[in-house]
PDB file of C-alpha atoms in Angstrom:
ATOM      1  CA  MET A   1     -26.670  -1.156  10.285  1.00 49.00           C
ATOM      2  CA  ARG A   2     -28.149  -2.801  13.330  1.00 50.00           C
ATOM      3  CA  LEU A   3     -26.613  -2.210  16.709  1.00 48.00           C
ATOM      4  CA  GLY A   4     -23.870  -4.886  17.558  1.00 55.00           C
ATOM      5  CA  GLN A   5     -23.498  -5.484  13.853  1.00 72.00           C
ATOM      6  CA  PRO A   6     -19.525  -5.588  12.856  1.00 82.00           C
ATOM      7  CA  ARG A   7     -18.731  -2.587  10.640  1.00 88.00           C
ATOM      8  CA  ASN A   8     -17.953  -2.932   6.966  1.00 95.00           C
ATOM      9  CA  PHE A   9     -14.495  -2.483   5.458  1.00 94.00           C
ATOM     10  CA  TYR A  10     -13.675   1.535   4.855  1.00 95.00           C
ATOM     11  CA  ASP A  11     -15.974   2.547   7.711  1.00 90.00           C
ATOM     12  CA  GLU A  12     -13.868   4.788   9.982  1.00 75.00           C
ATOM     13  CA  PRO A  13     -14.984   5.138  13.691  1.00 75.00           C
ATOM     14  CA  PHE A  14     -11.683   6.108  14.734  1.00 88.00           C
ATOM     15  CA  LEU A  15     -11.675   9.729  13.433  1.00 93.00           C
ATOM     16  CA  ASP A  16     -13.609  12.699  14.502  1.00 96.00           C
ATOM     17  CA  ARG A  17     -14.272  14.634  11.430  1.00 95.00           C
ATOM     18  CA  ALA A  18     -14.311  17.859  13.344  1.00 96.00           C
ATOM     19  CA  GLY A  19     -17.176  19.507  11.087  1.00 96.00           C
ATOM     20  CA  LEU A  20     -17.748  22.244  13.734  1.00 96.00           C
ATOM     21  CA  ARG A  21     -14.052  23.559  13.539  1.00 96.00           C
ATOM     22  CA  ARG A  22     -13.439  23.432   9.739  1.00 96.00           C
ATOM     23  CA  GLY A  23     -14.059  27.291   9.321  1.00 95.00           C
ATOM     24  CA  ASP A  24     -11.809  28.362  12.185  1.00 97.00           C
ATOM     25  CA  PRO A  25      -8.388  29.065  10.449  1.00 96.00           C
ATOM     26  CA  HIS A  26      -6.523  29.323  13.705  1.00 97.00           C
ATOM     27  CA  TRP A  27      -7.384  26.144  15.046  1.00 97.00           C
ATOM     28  CA  LEU A  28      -6.675  24.354  11.555  1.00 97.00           C
ATOM     29  CA  ALA A  29      -3.235  26.084  11.374  1.00 96.00           C
ATOM     30  CA  GLU A  30      -2.530  24.764  15.030  1.00 96.00           C
ATOM     31  CA  ARG A  31      -3.617  21.333  14.189  1.00 97.00           C
ATOM     32  CA  PHE A  32      -1.455  21.491  10.985  1.00 96.00           C
ATOM     33  CA  ALA A  33       1.571  22.525  13.129  1.00 95.00           C
ATOM     34  CA  ASP A  34       1.358  20.099  15.475  1.00 95.00           C
ATOM     35  CA  PRO A  35       4.422  17.561  15.313  1.00 93.00           C
ATOM     36  CA  ALA A  36       1.891  14.674  15.731  1.00 95.00           C
ATOM     37  CA  ALA A  37      -0.197  15.671  12.769  1.00 96.00           C
ATOM     38  CA  ARG A  38       0.241  13.327   9.643  1.00 96.00           C
ATOM     39  CA  LEU A  39      -0.250  14.073   5.982  1.00 96.00           C
ATOM     40  CA  VAL A  40      -1.864  11.228   3.859  1.00 97.00           C
ATOM     41  CA  PRO A  41      -0.416  11.562   0.307  1.00 96.00           C
ATOM     42  CA  VAL A  42      -2.496  10.666  -2.778  1.00 97.00           C
ATOM     43  CA  TRP A  43      -1.086  10.635  -6.469  1.00 97.00           C
ATOM     44  CA  ARG A  44      -3.846  10.167  -9.018  1.00 96.00           C
ATOM     45  CA  SER A  45      -6.137   8.029  -6.660  1.00 97.00           C
ATOM     46  CA  GLN A  46      -3.381   5.832  -5.593  1.00 97.00           C
ATOM     47  CA  ASN A  47      -1.967   5.715  -1.661  1.00 97.00           C
ATOM     48  CA  LEU A  48       1.515   5.281  -0.645  1.00 96.00           C
ATOM     49  CA  PHE A  49       2.870   2.163   0.697  1.00 95.00           C
ATOM     50  CA  ARG A  50       5.993   0.643   1.854  1.00 92.00           C
ATOM     51  CA  ARG A  51       6.663  -1.883  -0.794  1.00 90.00           C
ATOM     52  CA  GLU A  52       7.647  -4.846   1.249  1.00 89.00           C
ATOM     53  CA  SER A  53       5.431  -4.575   4.324  1.00 91.00           C
ATOM     54  CA  LEU A  54       2.437  -2.888   2.670  1.00 92.00           C
ATOM     55  CA  GLU A  55       2.567  -0.223   5.667  1.00 93.00           C
ATOM     56  CA  PRO A  56       0.653   2.865   4.578  1.00 95.00           C
ATOM     57  CA  VAL A  57       3.096   5.881   4.637  1.00 94.00           C
ATOM     58  CA  LEU A  58       2.084   8.834   6.361  1.00 94.00           C
ATOM     59  CA  LEU A  59       4.109  11.841   6.338  1.00 92.00           C
ATOM     60  CA  PRO A  60       5.039  14.304   9.199  1.00 88.00           C
ATOM     61  CA  PRO A  61       3.963  17.851   8.768  1.00 84.00           C
ATOM     62  CA  GLY A  62       6.615  20.139   7.170  1.00 83.00           C
ATOM     63  CA  THR A  63       8.135  17.169   5.150  1.00 84.00           C
ATOM     64  CA  ILE A  64       6.857  18.558   1.948  1.00 87.00           C
ATOM     65  CA  ALA A  65       6.141  22.264   0.828  1.00 88.00           C
ATOM     66  CA  VAL A  66       2.265  22.426   1.045  1.00 92.00           C
ATOM     67  CA  SER A  67       0.369  24.667   3.228  1.00 94.00           C
ATOM     68  CA  VAL A  68      -2.792  23.910   5.215  1.00 95.00           C
ATOM     69  CA  GLU A  69      -4.906  25.422   2.625  1.00 95.00           C
ATOM     70  CA  GLU A  70      -3.500  23.044   0.019  1.00 96.00           C
ATOM     71  CA  THR A  71      -4.895  20.118   2.107  1.00 97.00           C
ATOM     72  CA  VAL A  72      -8.023  18.441   3.471  1.00 98.00           C
ATOM     73  CA  LEU A  73      -8.719  17.819   6.910  1.00 98.00           C
ATOM     74  CA  LEU A  74      -9.776  14.253   7.529  1.00 97.00           C
ATOM     75  CA  GLY A  75     -10.276  14.409  11.128  1.00 97.00           C
ATOM     76  CA  LEU A  76      -9.002  13.695  14.654  1.00 96.00           C
ATOM     77  CA  ASP A  77      -7.688  10.542  15.930  1.00 94.00           C
ATOM     78  CA  THR A  78      -9.971   9.433  18.542  1.00 92.00           C
ATOM     79  CA  ALA A  79      -8.320   6.004  19.230  1.00 85.00           C
ATOM     80  CA  GLY A  80      -4.907   7.722  19.959  1.00 83.00           C
ATOM     81  CA  ASP A  81      -3.380  10.849  20.709  1.00 86.00           C
ATOM     82  CA  GLY A  82      -5.862  13.013  19.038  1.00 92.00           C
ATOM     83  CA  ALA A  83      -3.734  14.041  16.224  1.00 95.00           C
ATOM     84  CA  ALA A  84      -5.089  15.332  12.969  1.00 97.00           C
ATOM     85  CA  TYR A  85      -4.997  13.725   9.448  1.00 97.00           C
ATOM     86  CA  PHE A  86      -4.761  15.865   6.429  1.00 98.00           C
ATOM     87  CA  ALA A  87      -5.034  14.523   3.039  1.00 98.00           C
ATOM     88  CA  VAL A  88      -2.481  16.049   0.394  1.00 97.00           C
ATOM     89  CA  ASP A  89      -2.987  15.400  -3.385  1.00 97.00           C
ATOM     90  CA  LEU A  90       0.268  15.111  -5.309  1.00 96.00           C
ATOM     91  CA  SER A  91      -1.236  14.691  -8.768  1.00 96.00           C
ATOM     92  CA  GLY A  92       0.196  17.746 -10.166  1.00 93.00           C
ATOM     93  CA  HIS A  93       3.698  15.637 -10.611  1.00 92.00           C
ATOM     94  CA  GLU A  94       3.577  14.009 -14.009  1.00 93.00           C
ATOM     95  CA  ALA A  95       5.271  10.898 -12.348  1.00 91.00           C
ATOM     96  CA  PRO A  96       5.022   9.525  -8.759  1.00 89.00           C
ATOM     97  CA  PRO A  97       7.195  11.841  -6.580  1.00 88.00           C
ATOM     98  CA  LEU A  98       8.958   9.057  -4.836  1.00 87.00           C
ATOM     99  CA  ASP A  99      12.404  10.667  -4.808  1.00 81.00           C
ATOM    100  CA  LEU A 100      10.883  13.662  -3.176  1.00 77.00           C
ATOM    101  CA  LEU A 101       8.946  11.720  -0.634  1.00 81.00           C
ATOM    102  CA  SER A 102      11.861   9.531   0.210  1.00 74.00           C
ATOM    103  CA  GLU A 103      13.793  12.449   1.159  1.00 72.00           C
ATOM    104  CA  SER A 104      11.163  13.517   3.398  1.00 67.00           C
ATOM    105  CA  LEU A 105      11.569  10.077   5.166  1.00 69.00           C
ATOM    106  CA  THR A 106      15.109  10.066   5.736  1.00 56.00           C
ATOM    107  CA  ALA A 107      14.612   9.758   9.393  1.00 48.00           C
ATOM    108  CA  SER A 108      13.064   6.283   8.769  1.00 48.00           C
ATOM    109  CA  SER A 109      15.306   5.364   6.245  1.00 44.00           C
ATOM    110  CA  ALA A 110      12.896   4.869   3.251  1.00 51.00           C
ATOM    111  CA  ALA A 111      14.364   5.072  -0.268  1.00 55.00           C
ATOM    112  CA  ALA A 112      12.627   5.748  -3.247  1.00 54.00           C
ATOM    113  CA  GLY A 113      12.859   1.791  -4.118  1.00 63.00           C
ATOM    114  CA  GLU A 114      10.994   1.260  -0.831  1.00 89.00           C
ATOM    115  CA  ILE A 115       7.911   3.016  -1.340  1.00 92.00           C
ATOM    116  CA  GLU A 116       5.422   3.269  -4.134  1.00 93.00           C
ATOM    117  CA  PHE A 117       2.063   4.354  -4.950  1.00 96.00           C
ATOM    118  CA  ARG A 118      -0.444   1.648  -5.154  1.00 96.00           C
ATOM    119  CA  ASP A 119      -4.414   1.187  -6.047  1.00 96.00           C
ATOM    120  CA  LEU A 120      -6.141   0.723  -2.716  1.00 96.00           C
ATOM    121  CA  ARG A 121      -8.363  -1.843  -4.505  1.00 93.00           C
ATOM    122  CA  ALA A 122      -5.417  -4.229  -4.869  1.00 92.00           C
ATOM    123  CA  VAL A 123      -4.498  -4.074  -1.218  1.00 93.00           C
ATOM    124  CA  GLY A 124      -7.363  -3.046   0.834  1.00 93.00           C
ATOM    125  CA  PRO A 125      -8.493  -6.346   2.212  1.00 91.00           C
ATOM    126  CA  LEU A 126      -4.827  -7.087   3.566  1.00 93.00           C
ATOM    127  CA  LEU A 127      -4.791  -3.694   5.626  1.00 94.00           C
ATOM    128  CA  PRO A 128      -5.876  -3.319   9.287  1.00 93.00           C
ATOM    129  CA  ARG A 129      -9.435  -1.726   8.975  1.00 92.00           C
ATOM    130  CA  ASP A 130      -8.500   1.637  10.388  1.00 93.00           C
ATOM    131  CA  GLN A 131      -5.864   1.997   8.022  1.00 95.00           C
ATOM    132  CA  GLY A 132      -7.910   1.003   4.820  1.00 96.00           C
ATOM    133  CA  ALA A 133     -10.672   3.477   6.107  1.00 95.00           C
ATOM    134  CA  LEU A 134      -8.275   6.414   6.389  1.00 96.00           C
ATOM    135  CA  LEU A 135      -6.710   5.751   2.879  1.00 97.00           C
ATOM    136  CA  ALA A 136     -10.231   5.464   1.215  1.00 97.00           C
ATOM    137  CA  TYR A 137     -11.289   8.494   2.848  1.00 97.00           C
ATOM    138  CA  ALA A 138      -8.260  10.558   1.344  1.00 97.00           C
ATOM    139  CA  ARG A 139      -8.637   8.720  -1.811  1.00 97.00           C
ATOM    140  CA  GLY A 140     -12.376   9.818  -2.122  1.00 97.00           C
ATOM    141  CA  ILE A 141     -12.289  13.490  -1.000  1.00 97.00           C
ATOM    142  CA  THR A 142      -9.054  14.204  -3.316  1.00 98.00           C
ATOM    143  CA  TYR A 143     -10.765  12.624  -6.248  1.00 97.00           C
ATOM    144  CA  TRP A 144     -13.954  15.089  -5.692  1.00 98.00           C
ATOM    145  CA  HIS A 145     -11.593  18.188  -5.395  1.00 98.00           C
ATOM    146  CA  ALA A 146      -9.908  17.129  -8.888  1.00 97.00           C
ATOM    147  CA  ARG A 147     -13.162  17.053 -10.618  1.00 96.00           C
ATOM    148  CA  HIS A 148     -14.791  20.073  -8.937  1.00 97.00           C
ATOM    149  CA  ARG A 149     -12.073  22.698 -10.013  1.00 97.00           C
ATOM    150  CA  PHE A 150     -14.772  24.718 -11.747  1.00 98.00           C
ATOM    151  CA  CYS A 151     -18.253  25.762 -10.827  1.00 98.00           C
ATOM    152  CA  GLY A 152     -21.273  23.804 -12.147  1.00 96.00           C
ATOM    153  CA  VAL A 153     -23.285  26.704 -12.197  1.00 98.00           C
ATOM    154  CA  CYS A 154     -21.292  29.255 -14.095  1.00 98.00           C
ATOM    155  CA  GLY A 155     -17.890  27.384 -15.079  1.00 98.00           C
ATOM    156  CA  SER A 156     -15.744  29.860 -13.008  1.00 98.00           C
ATOM    157  CA  ALA A 157     -12.742  28.495 -11.164  1.00 98.00           C
ATOM    158  CA  THR A 158     -13.607  27.280  -7.599  1.00 98.00           C
ATOM    159  CA  LEU A 159     -11.383  27.431  -4.550  1.00 98.00           C
ATOM    160  CA  SER A 160     -11.092  25.026  -1.563  1.00 98.00           C
ATOM    161  CA  ALA A 161     -12.786  26.345   1.798  1.00 97.00           C
ATOM    162  CA  GLU A 162     -13.797  24.930   5.089  1.00 97.00           C
ATOM    163  CA  ALA A 163     -10.740  22.731   5.492  1.00 98.00           C
ATOM    164  CA  GLY A 164     -11.214  21.188   2.091  1.00 98.00           C
ATOM    165  CA  HIS A 165     -14.826  20.228   2.691  1.00 98.00           C
ATOM    166  CA  VAL A 166     -16.397  22.891   0.453  1.00 98.00           C
ATOM    167  CA  ARG A 167     -15.398  24.508  -3.051  1.00 98.00           C
ATOM    168  CA  ARG A 168     -16.684  27.924  -3.530  1.00 98.00           C
ATOM    169  CA  CYS A 169     -16.961  29.602  -6.752  1.00 98.00           C
ATOM    170  CA  THR A 170     -14.684  32.555  -7.488  1.00 98.00           C
ATOM    171  CA  ASN A 171     -17.193  34.514  -9.541  1.00 98.00           C
ATOM    172  CA  PRO A 172     -18.710  37.137  -7.054  1.00 98.00           C
ATOM    173  CA  ALA A 173     -21.936  37.162  -9.223  1.00 98.00           C
ATOM    174  CA  CYS A 174     -22.390  33.505  -8.523  1.00 98.00           C
ATOM    175  CA  ALA A 175     -20.481  32.582  -5.298  1.00 98.00           C
ATOM    176  CA  ALA A 176     -22.023  28.920  -5.278  1.00 98.00           C
ATOM    177  CA  SER A 177     -20.854  26.496  -2.819  1.00 98.00           C
ATOM    178  CA  HIS A 178     -20.290  23.024  -3.651  1.00 98.00           C
ATOM    179  CA  PHE A 179     -19.954  20.085  -1.318  1.00 97.00           C
ATOM    180  CA  PRO A 180     -18.228  16.708  -1.380  1.00 96.00           C
ATOM    181  CA  ARG A 181     -20.187  14.305  -3.519  1.00 92.00           C
ATOM    182  CA  THR A 182     -20.979  10.741  -2.934  1.00 95.00           C
ATOM    183  CA  ASP A 183     -23.252   8.828  -5.407  1.00 97.00           C
ATOM    184  CA  PRO A 184     -25.630   6.525  -3.532  1.00 98.00           C
ATOM    185  CA  ALA A 185     -25.843   3.057  -5.004  1.00 98.00           C
ATOM    186  CA  VAL A 186     -27.986  -0.045  -3.900  1.00 98.00           C
ATOM    187  CA  ILE A 187     -26.333  -3.540  -3.672  1.00 98.00           C
ATOM    188  CA  MET A 188     -28.638  -6.462  -2.707  1.00 98.00           C
ATOM    189  CA  LEU A 189     -28.494  -9.948  -2.338  1.00 98.00           C
ATOM    190  CA  VAL A 190     -32.042 -11.499  -3.448  1.00 98.00           C
ATOM    191  CA  THR A 191     -32.753 -14.823  -2.375  1.00 98.00           C
ATOM    192  CA  ASP A 192     -35.365 -17.758  -2.933  1.00 97.00           C
ATOM    193  CA  GLY A 193     -35.442 -19.914   0.268  1.00 95.00           C
ATOM    194  CA  THR A 194     -32.244 -21.841   0.080  1.00 97.00           C
ATOM    195  CA  ARG A 195     -30.851 -20.149  -3.114  1.00 98.00           C
ATOM    196  CA  CYS A 196     -29.292 -16.699  -3.890  1.00 98.00           C
ATOM    197  CA  LEU A 197     -29.136 -14.677  -7.148  1.00 98.00           C
ATOM    198  CA  LEU A 198     -25.717 -13.981  -8.334  1.00 98.00           C
ATOM    199  CA  GLY A 199     -24.406 -12.370 -11.404  1.00 98.00           C
ATOM    200  CA  ARG A 200     -21.047 -11.815 -13.424  1.00 97.00           C
ATOM    201  CA  GLN A 201     -19.718  -8.731 -15.471  1.00 96.00           C
ATOM    202  CA  PRO A 202     -17.100  -9.933 -18.128  1.00 94.00           C
ATOM    203  CA  GLN A 203     -14.547  -7.337 -16.714  1.00 95.00           C
ATOM    204  CA  TRP A 204     -14.316  -8.986 -13.208  1.00 95.00           C
ATOM    205  CA  PRO A 205     -11.505 -11.391 -12.501  1.00 94.00           C
ATOM    206  CA  ALA A 206     -12.015 -15.127 -13.602  1.00 96.00           C
ATOM    207  CA  GLY A 207     -14.834 -16.661 -12.102  1.00 97.00           C
ATOM    208  CA  MET A 208     -16.163 -13.915  -9.688  1.00 98.00           C
ATOM    209  CA  HIS A 209     -19.873 -13.680  -9.237  1.00 98.00           C
ATOM    210  CA  SER A 210     -21.546 -11.141  -7.036  1.00 98.00           C
ATOM    211  CA  THR A 211     -24.697  -9.500  -5.758  1.00 98.00           C
ATOM    212  CA  LEU A 212     -26.686  -7.273  -8.127  1.00 98.00           C
ATOM    213  CA  ALA A 213     -26.232  -3.447  -7.696  1.00 98.00           C
ATOM    214  CA  GLY A 214     -26.822  -0.093  -9.491  1.00 98.00           C
ATOM    215  CA  PHE A 215     -27.152   3.570  -8.864  1.00 98.00           C
ATOM    216  CA  VAL A 216     -30.187   5.284  -7.270  1.00 98.00           C
ATOM    217  CA  GLU A 217     -31.996   7.696  -9.640  1.00 98.00           C
ATOM    218  CA  PRO A 218     -33.529  11.039  -8.988  1.00 97.00           C
ATOM    219  CA  GLY A 219     -36.893  10.969  -7.534  1.00 98.00           C
ATOM    220  CA  GLU A 220     -36.359   7.287  -6.408  1.00 98.00           C
ATOM    221  CA  SER A 221     -36.575   5.685  -2.831  1.00 98.00           C
ATOM    222  CA  LEU A 222     -33.739   3.072  -2.111  1.00 98.00           C
ATOM    223  CA  GLU A 223     -36.460   0.174  -1.906  1.00 98.00           C
ATOM    224  CA  ALA A 224     -37.706   1.110  -5.512  1.00 98.00           C
ATOM    225  CA  ALA A 225     -34.076   1.565  -6.706  1.00 98.00           C
ATOM    226  CA  VAL A 226     -33.469  -2.323  -5.537  1.00 98.00           C
ATOM    227  CA  ALA A 227     -36.466  -3.640  -7.166  1.00 98.00           C
ATOM    228  CA  ARG A 228     -35.561  -1.740 -10.353  1.00 98.00           C
ATOM    229  CA  GLU A 229     -32.189  -2.658 -10.636  1.00 98.00           C
ATOM    230  CA  VAL A 230     -32.963  -6.476 -10.270  1.00 98.00           C
ATOM    231  CA  LYS A 231     -35.786  -6.382 -12.540  1.00 98.00           C
ATOM    232  CA  GLU A 232     -33.504  -4.594 -15.287  1.00 97.00           C
ATOM    233  CA  GLU A 233     -30.637  -6.627 -14.765  1.00 98.00           C
ATOM    234  CA  THR A 234     -32.297 -10.348 -14.542  1.00 98.00           C
ATOM    235  CA  GLY A 235     -35.880  -9.974 -15.009  1.00 98.00           C
ATOM    236  CA  ILE A 236     -36.746 -11.122 -11.441  1.00 98.00           C
ATOM    237  CA  GLU A 237     -39.347  -9.516  -9.136  1.00 98.00           C
ATOM    238  CA  VAL A 238     -38.680  -8.964  -5.658  1.00 98.00           C
ATOM    239  CA  THR A 239     -40.542  -7.832  -2.490  1.00 98.00           C
ATOM    240  CA  ASP A 240     -39.576  -7.746   1.468  1.00 98.00           C
ATOM    241  CA  VAL A 241     -36.722  -5.471   0.570  1.00 98.00           C
ATOM    242  CA  ALA A 242     -34.733  -5.257   4.110  1.00 98.00           C
ATOM    243  CA  TYR A 243     -31.642  -2.954   4.973  1.00 98.00           C
ATOM    244  CA  HIS A 244     -28.835  -4.472   5.763  1.00 97.00           C
ATOM    245  CA  SER A 245     -25.836  -1.860   6.088  1.00 96.00           C
ATOM    246  CA  SER A 246     -23.744   0.575   4.321  1.00 97.00           C
ATOM    247  CA  GLN A 247     -20.210   0.878   3.187  1.00 97.00           C
ATOM    248  CA  PRO A 248     -18.056   3.983   1.685  1.00 96.00           C
ATOM    249  CA  TRP A 249     -16.969   2.793  -1.604  1.00 96.00           C
ATOM    250  CA  PRO A 250     -14.511   5.409  -3.117  1.00 94.00           C
ATOM    251  CA  PHE A 251     -13.705   3.683  -6.216  1.00 94.00           C
ATOM    252  CA  PRO A 252     -14.246   6.406  -7.236  1.00 93.00           C
ATOM    253  CA  CYS A 253     -17.189   8.234  -5.232  1.00 95.00           C
ATOM    254  CA  SER A 254     -20.052   5.608  -4.235  1.00 97.00           C
ATOM    255  CA  ILE A 255     -21.870   4.890  -0.937  1.00 97.00           C
ATOM    256  CA  MET A 256     -23.094   1.389  -1.032  1.00 98.00           C
ATOM    257  CA  LEU A 257     -26.408   0.813   0.645  1.00 98.00           C
ATOM    258  CA  GLY A 258     -27.005  -2.948   1.325  1.00 98.00           C
ATOM    259  CA  PHE A 259     -30.280  -4.762   1.120  1.00 98.00           C
ATOM    260  CA  HIS A 260     -31.719  -8.473   1.382  1.00 98.00           C
ATOM    261  CA  ALA A 261     -34.925  -8.966  -0.670  1.00 98.00           C
ATOM    262  CA  ARG A 262     -36.941 -11.982  -1.618  1.00 98.00           C
ATOM    263  CA  ALA A 263     -37.664 -13.026  -4.926  1.00 98.00           C
ATOM    264  CA  THR A 264     -41.266 -13.617  -6.060  1.00 98.00           C
ATOM    265  CA  THR A 265     -40.460 -14.722  -9.478  1.00 98.00           C
ATOM    266  CA  THR A 266     -37.547 -17.361 -10.470  1.00 97.00           C
ATOM    267  CA  ARG A 267     -37.210 -17.099 -14.308  1.00 98.00           C
ATOM    268  CA  ILE A 268     -34.085 -15.336 -15.221  1.00 98.00           C
ATOM    269  CA  GLU A 269     -33.594 -12.944 -18.402  1.00 97.00           C
ATOM    270  CA  VAL A 270     -30.238 -11.450 -18.240  1.00 97.00           C
ATOM    271  CA  ASP A 271     -29.918  -7.758 -19.850  1.00 94.00           C
ATOM    272  CA  PRO A 272     -26.537  -8.466 -21.670  1.00 95.00           C
ATOM    273  CA  ARG A 273     -25.728  -4.686 -21.430  1.00 94.00           C
ATOM    274  CA  GLU A 274     -25.842  -5.420 -17.543  1.00 93.00           C
ATOM    275  CA  LEU A 275     -24.543  -8.791 -17.081  1.00 97.00           C
ATOM    276  CA  GLN A 276     -22.637 -11.543 -18.718  1.00 97.00           C
ATOM    277  CA  GLN A 277     -24.679 -13.940 -16.912  1.00 97.00           C
ATOM    278  CA  ALA A 278     -26.666 -14.437 -13.898  1.00 98.00           C
ATOM    279  CA  ALA A 279     -27.972 -17.789 -12.019  1.00 98.00           C
ATOM    280  CA  TRP A 280     -29.384 -19.194  -8.870  1.00 98.00           C
ATOM    281  CA  TYR A 281     -26.781 -21.042  -6.316  1.00 98.00           C
ATOM    282  CA  GLU A 282     -27.744 -23.371  -3.416  1.00 98.00           C
ATOM    283  CA  ARG A 283     -26.590 -22.208  -0.096  1.00 98.00           C
ATOM    284  CA  ASP A 284     -24.891 -25.773   0.588  1.00 97.00           C
ATOM    285  CA  TRP A 285     -23.329 -25.593  -2.728  1.00 98.00           C
ATOM    286  CA  ILE A 286     -21.495 -22.254  -2.272  1.00 98.00           C
ATOM    287  CA  LEU A 287     -20.553 -23.300   1.439  1.00 97.00           C
ATOM    288  CA  ALA A 288     -19.035 -26.685   0.006  1.00 97.00           C
ATOM    289  CA  HIS A 289     -17.300 -25.043  -3.018  1.00 97.00           C
ATOM    290  CA  GLN A 290     -13.795 -23.918  -3.063  1.00 96.00           C
ATOM    291  CA  ASP A 291     -13.195 -20.558  -5.294  1.00 95.00           C
ATOM    292  CA  ASP A 292     -11.531 -21.437  -8.683  1.00 96.00           C
ATOM    293  CA  ASP A 293     -11.656 -19.882 -12.080  1.00 96.00           C
ATOM    294  CA  ALA A 294     -15.203 -21.209 -12.509  1.00 97.00           C
ATOM    295  CA  PHE A 295     -16.971 -19.612  -9.497  1.00 98.00           C
ATOM    296  CA  ARG A 296     -15.511 -17.344  -6.842  1.00 97.00           C
ATOM    297  CA  LEU A 297     -17.158 -14.939  -4.299  1.00 98.00           C
ATOM    298  CA  PRO A 298     -16.553 -11.402  -4.532  1.00 97.00           C
ATOM    299  CA  ARG A 299     -13.682  -9.728  -2.838  1.00 94.00           C
ATOM    300  CA  LYS A 300     -13.425  -9.902   0.981  1.00 94.00           C
ATOM    301  CA  ASP A 301     -13.585  -5.987   1.594  1.00 95.00           C
ATOM    302  CA  SER A 302     -16.589  -5.543  -0.317  1.00 97.00           C
ATOM    303  CA  ILE A 303     -20.092  -5.407   1.051  1.00 98.00           C
ATOM    304  CA  ALA A 304     -21.296  -7.882  -1.734  1.00 98.00           C
ATOM    305  CA  ARG A 305     -19.270 -10.492   0.334  1.00 97.00           C
ATOM    306  CA  ARG A 306     -20.493  -9.367   3.603  1.00 97.00           C
ATOM    307  CA  LEU A 307     -24.247  -9.755   2.263  1.00 98.00           C
ATOM    308  CA  ILE A 308     -23.502 -13.210   1.027  1.00 98.00           C
ATOM    309  CA  GLU A 309     -21.557 -14.386   3.895  1.00 97.00           C
ATOM    310  CA  ASP A 310     -24.312 -13.086   6.535  1.00 97.00           C
ATOM    311  CA  TRP A 311     -26.828 -15.087   4.527  1.00 97.00           C
ATOM    312  CA  LEU A 312     -24.753 -18.085   4.212  1.00 97.00           C
ATOM    313  CA  GLU A 313     -24.218 -18.068   7.995  1.00 93.00           C
ATOM    314  CA  ARG A 314     -27.718 -17.650   9.404  1.00 81.00           C
TER     315      ARG A 314
END
């Protein structure tokens, strides 16, 4: 991201991740016992909200029976009082534990019917940027923990360590350390003068078209991944691949690496395994068009939308 550019949704500059303090159990215990600390509850990759206001619900310490070892330190609030935020995964409950959480929130008069777990993807664009970033971070790190309960080397159970930012194998003969994983994916707006290339997948909302994207493969540079994905999905060849910005995208566990690229060919050959359709769209047509079920731009919290809007406006 170039200096001075606005940040993308789900970026979280207000948090100090305190990486150098995660291994200090006494410091962690003090942060966890601080009355200003807050727990960020997650249930099966969903975040907790007040039903009417869509305000994220954060819990004071001690309101539910969890220890600091059962949480993940997200970081310290650098924009406020320096309080610590801890993610806590409640997915062990078969149903969302709303009654339990409501009892914890009696001081703020929250009843079970007033709070609910919701998918962040449904409400993310409606939230203040810092709140969306905090919830996305909590969702992403708890997703990783849920899928790394066993060692990928020997199959033994793993335990959380380093304030939830490492899982260690419990087999002394192995003792492998596993670190939170993020899958790198390139996402690119391909242009040809006044036109841009957009595609559509059948499972997307009606009319939604977006930029092309795909995961980076082992042994592949980001620029090569951009060119390969565009060629595979649409048959278009590109050059002048230029980095734009990145975005955390924990849906479930990606980092989106945004690029612009210039097309050197224009004939589209869609791979039906990748896309339902793809087409060139004129800048002036997109600017004049109102979203409808035939054509709409991607969701406002996505880097895809940012790539398109930056191109339209320059």
